[in-house]
Amino acid sequence: MSDEGERAWAQAVAFTRDRSPASFDQWFSGVQFDSFTDGVLGLRARDEFVRQWVEDYFLPTISEWLRAHTGLSVQVRWIIDVALERPVAERPSSFAPVRPRAISVRPQADPAPVRADSDAQTTGVRRVLREDEPAGRVFAVPPPIEGLNAKYTFANFVVGPSNQLAHAASMAAAGVGGRRHNPLFICGGTGLGKTHLVHAIAYRVREERPDTRIVYISAERFVNEFVQALTDQRMHEFRARYREKCDLLLVDDIHFLAGKTQTQEEFFHAFNALHQGGKQIVVTSDKYPQQLDKMEERLVSRFQWGLVADIQAPELETRVAIVRKKAQLEHIDLADEVCLYIAQSVRSNVRELEGTLIRLAAKASLLGKPIGMDFTRAEMAATSTARPNEASVEDIQRAVCHHFKLRSIDLLSKDRHKSIAFARHVAMYLCKQRLKCSFPELGRAFGNRDHTTVISAVRKVEALRTSDPEVRAHLEALERKLGSLE
Ligand code: ADP
Ligand code: MG
């Protein structure tokens, strides 16, 4: 292996690190460079999982850099080397100037530029320490957790006003800092990042305290397992799993327990056992606890013992940051104006935002085109009903809440308090005026109300608009605000 080859590799890695998410070092600590000769790059990976990840996410950039700087097209030869079990890597600050050998990950003679634990020094093995980690603690590549998406980490989660509380509370639940609430109840509409946060908690806890017994389960699977345990007469095992052999319980989509009284009862006991034992419980739901249908009162009240953190649809700035982050993670080259256009066009949920980006990238790569503005406009016009600059129901609800100083959830609730009902009627009226939604659609968007309720609300506001100057002033202020959104 030539020194030049090694130097080229180190520079390519440094280049890639600067363009990669925070998880870069984490993954690279499981990789060792062997050689780079005549365009053949020899690498070792600790296991197949690391190999796959590095190959999918980082190698395209590294290979491209090497190709551009050596003129050789790059072929990679991997060796899976379990002897790499103790991951080794140097972690320079991401702002440090490019240093050759920055990530030559073999044990070597030159002095280690990062802190190493004493054990590591004796074996010549170095391990990565994260930036926020106090000296003396070791951070190793977390093994995948079954059933969890390895991309759903805190590093990949974009924080904005819409999800700030849920994010901070999740970090605290993972023991990262801040006041820990038990249980933590994360609620919000579909595709807004609840599952992402829960997986991130699991990964972070696994990283920080590998001995923690983490149980992650969707409520749907909890029901199935419960029924199976009953059928097989293995309730003893089932109970042990959720009451005794668990230090952190993460239950996704708890609303699925609606109407399943026997499972609710079982969950209630598991909850109590864990809570009494001081074990952290995190639950997600598409509704606030008090809005959960067919859920036992005692469970609903327990869900409110700790912190209820909601996630709202993200604002424009957050959507832009999310599109950027996803593009970066998926190695999609995206101009700022395209990023903004996508974020303006898809407003309701992050999953859709992500789907749009991936679809555009796939189509562009298929056609061998860059993702330019014209291409994006044409593609989005062909495939999407949403147009940029058109307010959505959520935008109107948000504007109304802001104007009347209410929470979005109030508009969807059954609360008949006069001021809340008035704001709700105004929001329905504005939606009807400005969007092409039918009355039943609006009924559904306002907490599943009957379409006749929407019709009468719209009529009422129409009448008040002419008869009551105060109402007219509210409407005009809101219309100005919505106009400026457009
Ligand atoms: P939910 O469980 O609330 O329905 P998910 O957690 O499955 O939503 O999120 C849907 C998709 O959107 C996932 O791919 C997730 O990574 C992404 N996502 C949601 N919120 C964010 C965010 N704030 N930053 C980055 N990605 C996000
Ligand atoms: Mg989910």
mmCIF file with all atom_site columns, C-alpha atoms in Angstrom, residues 184-329:
data_model
loop_
_atom_site.group_PDB
_atom_site.id
_atom_site.type_symbol
_atom_site.label_atom_id
_atom_site.label_alt_id
_atom_site.label_comp_id
_atom_site.label_asym_id
_atom_site.label_entity_id
_atom_site.label_seq_id
_atom_site.pdbx_PDB_ins_code
_atom_site.Cartn_x
_atom_site.Cartn_y
_atom_site.Cartn_z
_atom_site.occupancy
_atom_site.B_iso_or_equiv
_atom_site.pdbx_formal_charge
_atom_site.auth_seq_id
_atom_site.auth_comp_id
_atom_site.auth_asym_id
_atom_site.auth_atom_id
_atom_site.pdbx_PDB_model_num
ATOM 1   C CA . LEU A 1 184 ? -43.474 11.109  28.775 1.00 0.00 ? 184 LEU A CA 1
ATOM 2   C CA . PHE A 1 185 ? -46.504 11.254  26.514 1.00 0.00 ? 185 PHE A CA 1
ATOM 3   C CA . ILE A 1 186 ? -45.695 12.459  22.981 1.00 0.00 ? 186 ILE A CA 1
ATOM 4   C CA . CYS A 1 187 ? -48.705 13.274  20.835 1.00 0.00 ? 187 CYS A CA 1
ATOM 5   C CA . GLY A 1 188 ? -49.290 14.741  17.414 1.00 0.00 ? 188 GLY A CA 1
ATOM 6   C CA . GLY A 1 189 ? -50.645 14.082  13.950 1.00 0.00 ? 189 GLY A CA 1
ATOM 7   C CA . THR A 1 190 ? -49.354 11.430  11.650 1.00 0.00 ? 190 THR A CA 1
ATOM 8   C CA . GLY A 1 191 ? -45.913 11.785  10.074 1.00 0.00 ? 191 GLY A CA 1
ATOM 9   C CA . LEU A 1 192 ? -44.718 14.480  12.479 1.00 0.00 ? 192 LEU A CA 1
ATOM 10  C CA . GLY A 1 193 ? -41.837 12.575  14.060 1.00 0.00 ? 193 GLY A CA 1
ATOM 11  C CA . LYS A 1 194 ? -43.223 10.707  17.084 1.00 0.00 ? 194 LYS A CA 1
ATOM 12  C CA . THR A 1 195 ? -41.762 7.361   16.110 1.00 0.00 ? 195 THR A CA 1
ATOM 13  C CA . HIS A 1 196 ? -38.512 9.040   15.118 1.00 0.00 ? 196 HIS A CA 1
ATOM 14  C CA . LEU A 1 197 ? -38.136 10.514  18.617 1.00 0.00 ? 197 LEU A CA 1
ATOM 15  C CA . VAL A 1 198 ? -38.927 7.267   20.372 1.00 0.00 ? 198 VAL A CA 1
ATOM 16  C CA . HIS A 1 199 ? -36.351 5.362   18.322 1.00 0.00 ? 199 HIS A CA 1
ATOM 17  C CA . ALA A 1 200 ? -33.862 8.132   19.025 1.00 0.00 ? 200 ALA A CA 1
ATOM 18  C CA . ILE A 1 201 ? -34.422 7.690   22.767 1.00 0.00 ? 201 ILE A CA 1
ATOM 19  C CA . ALA A 1 202 ? -33.753 3.963   22.440 1.00 0.00 ? 202 ALA A CA 1
ATOM 20  C CA . TYR A 1 203 ? -30.546 4.503   20.471 1.00 0.00 ? 203 TYR A CA 1
ATOM 21  C CA . ARG A 1 204 ? -29.264 7.153   22.821 1.00 0.00 ? 204 ARG A CA 1
ATOM 22  C CA . VAL A 1 205 ? -29.966 5.093   25.940 1.00 0.00 ? 205 VAL A CA 1
ATOM 23  C CA . ARG A 1 206 ? -28.326 2.077   24.364 1.00 0.00 ? 206 ARG A CA 1
ATOM 24  C CA . GLU A 1 207 ? -25.321 4.218   23.590 1.00 0.00 ? 207 GLU A CA 1
ATOM 25  C CA . GLU A 1 208 ? -25.046 5.794   27.014 1.00 0.00 ? 208 GLU A CA 1
ATOM 26  C CA . ARG A 1 209 ? -26.074 2.880   29.180 1.00 0.00 ? 209 ARG A CA 1
ATOM 27  C CA . PRO A 1 210 ? -25.738 -0.343  27.219 1.00 0.00 ? 210 PRO A CA 1
ATOM 28  C CA . ASP A 1 211 ? -26.991 -2.435  30.119 1.00 0.00 ? 211 ASP A CA 1
ATOM 29  C CA . THR A 1 212 ? -30.416 -0.810  30.131 1.00 0.00 ? 212 THR A CA 1
ATOM 30  C CA . ARG A 1 213 ? -33.116 -3.264  29.198 1.00 0.00 ? 213 ARG A CA 1
ATOM 31  C CA . ILE A 1 214 ? -35.080 -1.416  26.556 1.00 0.00 ? 214 ILE A CA 1
ATOM 32  C CA . VAL A 1 215 ? -38.447 -2.628  25.384 1.00 0.00 ? 215 VAL A CA 1
ATOM 33  C CA . TYR A 1 216 ? -39.817 -0.891  22.309 1.00 0.00 ? 216 TYR A CA 1
ATOM 34  C CA . ILE A 1 217 ? -43.182 -2.011  21.041 1.00 0.00 ? 217 ILE A CA 1
ATOM 35  C CA . SER A 1 218 ? -46.064 -0.663  19.033 1.00 0.00 ? 218 SER A CA 1
ATOM 36  C CA . ALA A 1 219 ? -49.388 -0.836  20.827 1.00 0.00 ? 219 ALA A CA 1
ATOM 37  C CA . GLU A 1 220 ? -50.634 -3.009  18.001 1.00 0.00 ? 220 GLU A CA 1
ATOM 38  C CA . ARG A 1 221 ? -47.912 -5.555  18.632 1.00 0.00 ? 221 ARG A CA 1
ATOM 39  C CA . PHE A 1 222 ? -48.518 -5.335  22.346 1.00 0.00 ? 222 PHE A CA 1
ATOM 40  C CA . VAL A 1 223 ? -52.125 -6.365  21.714 1.00 0.00 ? 223 VAL A CA 1
ATOM 41  C CA . ASN A 1 224 ? -51.056 -9.243  19.461 1.00 0.00 ? 224 ASN A CA 1
ATOM 42  C CA . GLU A 1 225 ? -48.454 -10.480 21.916 1.00 0.00 ? 225 GLU A CA 1
ATOM 43  C CA . PHE A 1 226 ? -50.946 -10.291 24.719 1.00 0.00 ? 226 PHE A CA 1
ATOM 44  C CA . VAL A 1 227 ? -53.534 -12.319 22.811 1.00 0.00 ? 227 VAL A CA 1
ATOM 45  C CA . GLN A 1 228 ? -50.869 -14.831 21.833 1.00 0.00 ? 228 GLN A CA 1
ATOM 46  C CA . ALA A 1 229 ? -49.672 -15.150 25.421 1.00 0.00 ? 229 ALA A CA 1
ATOM 47  C CA . LEU A 1 230 ? -53.239 -15.764 26.556 1.00 0.00 ? 230 LEU A CA 1
ATOM 48  C CA . THR A 1 231 ? -53.749 -18.394 23.882 1.00 0.00 ? 231 THR A CA 1
ATOM 49  C CA . ASP A 1 232 ? -50.484 -20.151 24.669 1.00 0.00 ? 232 ASP A CA 1
ATOM 50  C CA . GLN A 1 233 ? -50.987 -19.788 28.404 1.00 0.00 ? 233 GLN A CA 1
ATOM 51  C CA . ARG A 1 234 ? -47.726 -17.932 28.710 1.00 0.00 ? 234 ARG A CA 1
ATOM 52  C CA . MET A 1 235 ? -48.952 -14.916 30.594 1.00 0.00 ? 235 MET A CA 1
ATOM 53  C CA . HIS A 1 236 ? -46.240 -15.389 33.162 1.00 0.00 ? 236 HIS A CA 1
ATOM 54  C CA . GLU A 1 237 ? -43.554 -14.740 30.558 1.00 0.00 ? 237 GLU A CA 1
ATOM 55  C CA . PHE A 1 238 ? -45.476 -11.882 29.035 1.00 0.00 ? 238 PHE A CA 1
ATOM 56  C CA . ARG A 1 239 ? -45.821 -10.170 32.399 1.00 0.00 ? 239 ARG A CA 1
ATOM 57  C CA . ALA A 1 240 ? -42.195 -10.690 33.295 1.00 0.00 ? 240 ALA A CA 1
ATOM 58  C CA . ARG A 1 241 ? -41.146 -9.061  30.033 1.00 0.00 ? 241 ARG A CA 1
ATOM 59  C CA . TYR A 1 242 ? -43.138 -5.906  30.625 1.00 0.00 ? 242 TYR A CA 1
ATOM 60  C CA . ARG A 1 243 ? -43.059 -5.626  34.380 1.00 0.00 ? 243 ARG A CA 1
ATOM 61  C CA . GLU A 1 244 ? -39.721 -7.027  35.500 1.00 0.00 ? 244 GLU A CA 1
ATOM 62  C CA . LYS A 1 245 ? -37.277 -7.374  32.643 1.00 0.00 ? 245 LYS A CA 1
ATOM 63  C CA . CYS A 1 246 ? -37.618 -3.827  31.497 1.00 0.00 ? 246 CYS A CA 1
ATOM 64  C CA . ASP A 1 247 ? -35.870 -0.590  32.494 1.00 0.00 ? 247 ASP A CA 1
ATOM 65  C CA . LEU A 1 248 ? -37.223 1.582   29.698 1.00 0.00 ? 248 LEU A CA 1
ATOM 66  C CA . LEU A 1 249 ? -40.575 0.980   28.060 1.00 0.00 ? 249 LEU A CA 1
ATOM 67  C CA . LEU A 1 250 ? -41.362 2.705   24.778 1.00 0.00 ? 250 LEU A CA 1
ATOM 68  C CA . VAL A 1 251 ? -44.876 2.183   23.448 1.00 0.00 ? 251 VAL A CA 1
ATOM 69  C CA . ASP A 1 252 ? -45.700 3.622   20.043 1.00 0.00 ? 252 ASP A CA 1
ATOM 70  C CA . ASP A 1 253 ? -49.239 4.570   18.948 1.00 0.00 ? 253 ASP A CA 1
ATOM 71  C CA . ILE A 1 254 ? -51.036 3.884   22.201 1.00 0.00 ? 254 ILE A CA 1
ATOM 72  C CA . HIS A 1 255 ? -54.338 5.012   20.624 1.00 0.00 ? 255 HIS A CA 1
ATOM 73  C CA . PHE A 1 256 ? -54.411 1.555   19.104 1.00 0.00 ? 256 PHE A CA 1
ATOM 74  C CA . LEU A 1 257 ? -55.481 0.214   22.517 1.00 0.00 ? 257 LEU A CA 1
ATOM 75  C CA . ALA A 1 258 ? -58.851 1.962   22.087 1.00 0.00 ? 258 ALA A CA 1
ATOM 76  C CA . GLY A 1 259 ? -61.674 -0.328  23.073 1.00 0.00 ? 259 GLY A CA 1
ATOM 77  C CA . LYS A 1 260 ? -59.345 -3.234  23.934 1.00 0.00 ? 260 LYS A CA 1
ATOM 78  C CA . THR A 1 261 ? -60.254 -3.387  27.578 1.00 0.00 ? 261 THR A CA 1
ATOM 79  C CA . GLN A 1 262 ? -58.402 -6.524  28.541 1.00 0.00 ? 262 GLN A CA 1
ATOM 80  C CA . THR A 1 263 ? -55.151 -5.332  26.978 1.00 0.00 ? 263 THR A CA 1
ATOM 81  C CA . GLN A 1 264 ? -55.634 -1.953  28.631 1.00 0.00 ? 264 GLN A CA 1
ATOM 82  C CA . GLU A 1 265 ? -55.949 -3.687  31.973 1.00 0.00 ? 265 GLU A CA 1
ATOM 83  C CA . GLU A 1 266 ? -52.726 -5.598  31.346 1.00 0.00 ? 266 GLU A CA 1
ATOM 84  C CA . PHE A 1 267 ? -50.949 -2.444  30.242 1.00 0.00 ? 267 PHE A CA 1
ATOM 85  C CA . PHE A 1 268 ? -52.231 -0.636  33.316 1.00 0.00 ? 268 PHE A CA 1
ATOM 86  C CA . HIS A 1 269 ? -50.517 -3.157  35.588 1.00 0.00 ? 269 HIS A CA 1
ATOM 87  C CA . ALA A 1 270 ? -47.306 -3.072  33.602 1.00 0.00 ? 270 ALA A CA 1
ATOM 88  C CA . PHE A 1 271 ? -47.375 0.713   33.761 1.00 0.00 ? 271 PHE A CA 1
ATOM 89  C CA . ASN A 1 272 ? -47.843 0.696   37.523 1.00 0.00 ? 272 ASN A CA 1
ATOM 90  C CA . ALA A 1 273 ? -45.100 -1.838  38.142 1.00 0.00 ? 273 ALA A CA 1
ATOM 91  C CA . LEU A 1 274 ? -42.607 0.094   36.049 1.00 0.00 ? 274 LEU A CA 1
ATOM 92  C CA . HIS A 1 275 ? -43.599 3.495   37.340 1.00 0.00 ? 275 HIS A CA 1
ATOM 93  C CA . GLN A 1 276 ? -43.319 2.366   40.929 1.00 0.00 ? 276 GLN A CA 1
ATOM 94  C CA . GLY A 1 277 ? -39.919 0.933   40.162 1.00 0.00 ? 277 GLY A CA 1
ATOM 95  C CA . GLY A 1 278 ? -38.840 4.325   38.812 1.00 0.00 ? 278 GLY A CA 1
ATOM 96  C CA . LYS A 1 279 ? -38.487 2.991   35.264 1.00 0.00 ? 279 LYS A CA 1
ATOM 97  C CA . GLN A 1 280 ? -38.950 5.430   32.429 1.00 0.00 ? 280 GLN A CA 1
ATOM 98  C CA . ILE A 1 281 ? -42.053 5.037   30.280 1.00 0.00 ? 281 ILE A CA 1
ATOM 99  C CA . VAL A 1 282 ? -42.550 6.838   26.970 1.00 0.00 ? 282 VAL A CA 1
ATOM 100 C CA . VAL A 1 283 ? -45.802 6.629   25.056 1.00 0.00 ? 283 VAL A CA 1
ATOM 101 C CA . THR A 1 284 ? -46.803 8.137   21.717 1.00 0.00 ? 284 THR A CA 1
ATOM 102 C CA . SER A 1 285 ? -50.283 8.839   20.475 1.00 0.00 ? 285 SER A CA 1
ATOM 103 C CA . ASP A 1 286 ? -52.101 10.651  17.697 1.00 0.00 ? 286 ASP A CA 1
ATOM 104 C CA . LYS A 1 287 ? -54.319 12.357  20.286 1.00 0.00 ? 287 LYS A CA 1
ATOM 105 C CA . TYR A 1 288 ? -53.993 14.078  23.639 1.00 0.00 ? 288 TYR A CA 1
ATOM 106 C CA . PRO A 1 289 ? -54.657 11.707  26.564 1.00 0.00 ? 289 PRO A CA 1
ATOM 107 C CA . GLN A 1 290 ? -58.034 13.244  27.353 1.00 0.00 ? 290 GLN A CA 1
ATOM 108 C CA . GLN A 1 291 ? -59.108 12.814  23.740 1.00 0.00 ? 291 GLN A CA 1
ATOM 109 C CA . LEU A 1 292 ? -58.318 9.134   23.550 1.00 0.00 ? 292 LEU A CA 1
ATOM 110 C CA . ASP A 1 293 ? -61.494 7.277   22.711 1.00 0.00 ? 293 ASP A CA 1
ATOM 111 C CA . LYS A 1 294 ? -62.520 4.191   24.595 1.00 0.00 ? 294 LYS A CA 1
ATOM 112 C CA . MET A 1 295 ? -59.556 4.349   26.918 1.00 0.00 ? 295 MET A CA 1
ATOM 113 C CA . GLU A 1 296 ? -59.955 3.575   30.602 1.00 0.00 ? 296 GLU A CA 1
ATOM 114 C CA . GLU A 1 297 ? -60.058 6.681   32.715 1.00 0.00 ? 297 GLU A CA 1
ATOM 115 C CA . ARG A 1 298 ? -57.347 5.440   35.073 1.00 0.00 ? 298 ARG A CA 1
ATOM 116 C CA . LEU A 1 299 ? -54.971 4.987   32.150 1.00 0.00 ? 299 LEU A CA 1
ATOM 117 C CA . VAL A 1 300 ? -55.818 8.390   30.711 1.00 0.00 ? 300 VAL A CA 1
ATOM 118 C CA . SER A 1 301 ? -55.103 9.955   34.067 1.00 0.00 ? 301 SER A CA 1
ATOM 119 C CA . ARG A 1 302 ? -51.772 8.112   34.392 1.00 0.00 ? 302 ARG A CA 1
ATOM 120 C CA . PHE A 1 303 ? -50.733 9.346   30.970 1.00 0.00 ? 303 PHE A CA 1
ATOM 121 C CA . GLN A 1 304 ? -50.994 12.835  32.382 1.00 0.00 ? 304 GLN A CA 1
ATOM 122 C CA . TRP A 1 305 ? -48.883 12.176  35.472 1.00 0.00 ? 305 TRP A CA 1
ATOM 123 C CA . GLY A 1 306 ? -45.690 13.167  33.741 1.00 0.00 ? 306 GLY A CA 1
ATOM 124 C CA . LEU A 1 307 ? -45.392 15.431  30.748 1.00 0.00 ? 307 LEU A CA 1
ATOM 125 C CA . VAL A 1 308 ? -47.672 15.618  27.738 1.00 0.00 ? 308 VAL A CA 1
ATOM 126 C CA . ALA A 1 309 ? -45.577 17.029  24.872 1.00 0.00 ? 309 ALA A CA 1
ATOM 127 C CA . ASP A 1 310 ? -47.269 17.703  21.585 1.00 0.00 ? 310 ASP A CA 1
ATOM 128 C CA . ILE A 1 311 ? -45.790 18.012  18.103 1.00 0.00 ? 311 ILE A CA 1
ATOM 129 C CA . GLN A 1 312 ? -47.416 20.381  15.649 1.00 0.00 ? 312 GLN A CA 1
ATOM 130 C CA . ALA A 1 313 ? -47.015 20.557  11.893 1.00 0.00 ? 313 ALA A CA 1
ATOM 131 C CA . PRO A 1 314 ? -43.645 22.229  11.259 1.00 0.00 ? 314 PRO A CA 1
ATOM 132 C CA . GLU A 1 315 ? -43.354 25.848  10.178 1.00 0.00 ? 315 GLU A CA 1
ATOM 133 C CA . LEU A 1 316 ? -41.726 26.800  6.903  1.00 0.00 ? 316 LEU A CA 1
ATOM 134 C CA . GLU A 1 317 ? -38.232 27.294  8.333  1.00 0.00 ? 317 GLU A CA 1
ATOM 135 C CA . THR A 1 318 ? -38.303 23.894  9.994  1.00 0.00 ? 318 THR A CA 1
ATOM 136 C CA . ARG A 1 319 ? -39.578 22.282  6.808  1.00 0.00 ? 319 ARG A CA 1
ATOM 137 C CA . VAL A 1 320 ? -36.710 23.819  4.874  1.00 0.00 ? 320 VAL A CA 1
ATOM 138 C CA . ALA A 1 321 ? -34.224 22.508  7.436  1.00 0.00 ? 321 ALA A CA 1
ATOM 139 C CA . ILE A 1 322 ? -35.811 19.053  7.293  1.00 0.00 ? 322 ILE A CA 1
ATOM 140 C CA . VAL A 1 323 ? -35.601 18.906  3.493  1.00 0.00 ? 323 VAL A CA 1
ATOM 141 C CA . ARG A 1 324 ? -31.964 19.963  3.720  1.00 0.00 ? 324 ARG A CA 1
ATOM 142 C CA . LYS A 1 325 ? -31.201 17.354  6.326  1.00 0.00 ? 325 LYS A CA 1
ATOM 143 C CA . LYS A 1 326 ? -32.878 14.571  4.375  1.00 0.00 ? 326 LYS A CA 1
ATOM 144 C CA . ALA A 1 327 ? -31.094 15.617  1.180  1.00 0.00 ? 327 ALA A CA 1
ATOM 145 C CA . GLN A 1 328 ? -27.810 15.527  3.040  1.00 0.00 ? 328 GLN A CA 1
ATOM 146 C CA . LEU A 1 329 ? -28.543 12.115  4.546  1.00 0.00 ? 329 LEU A CA 1
#
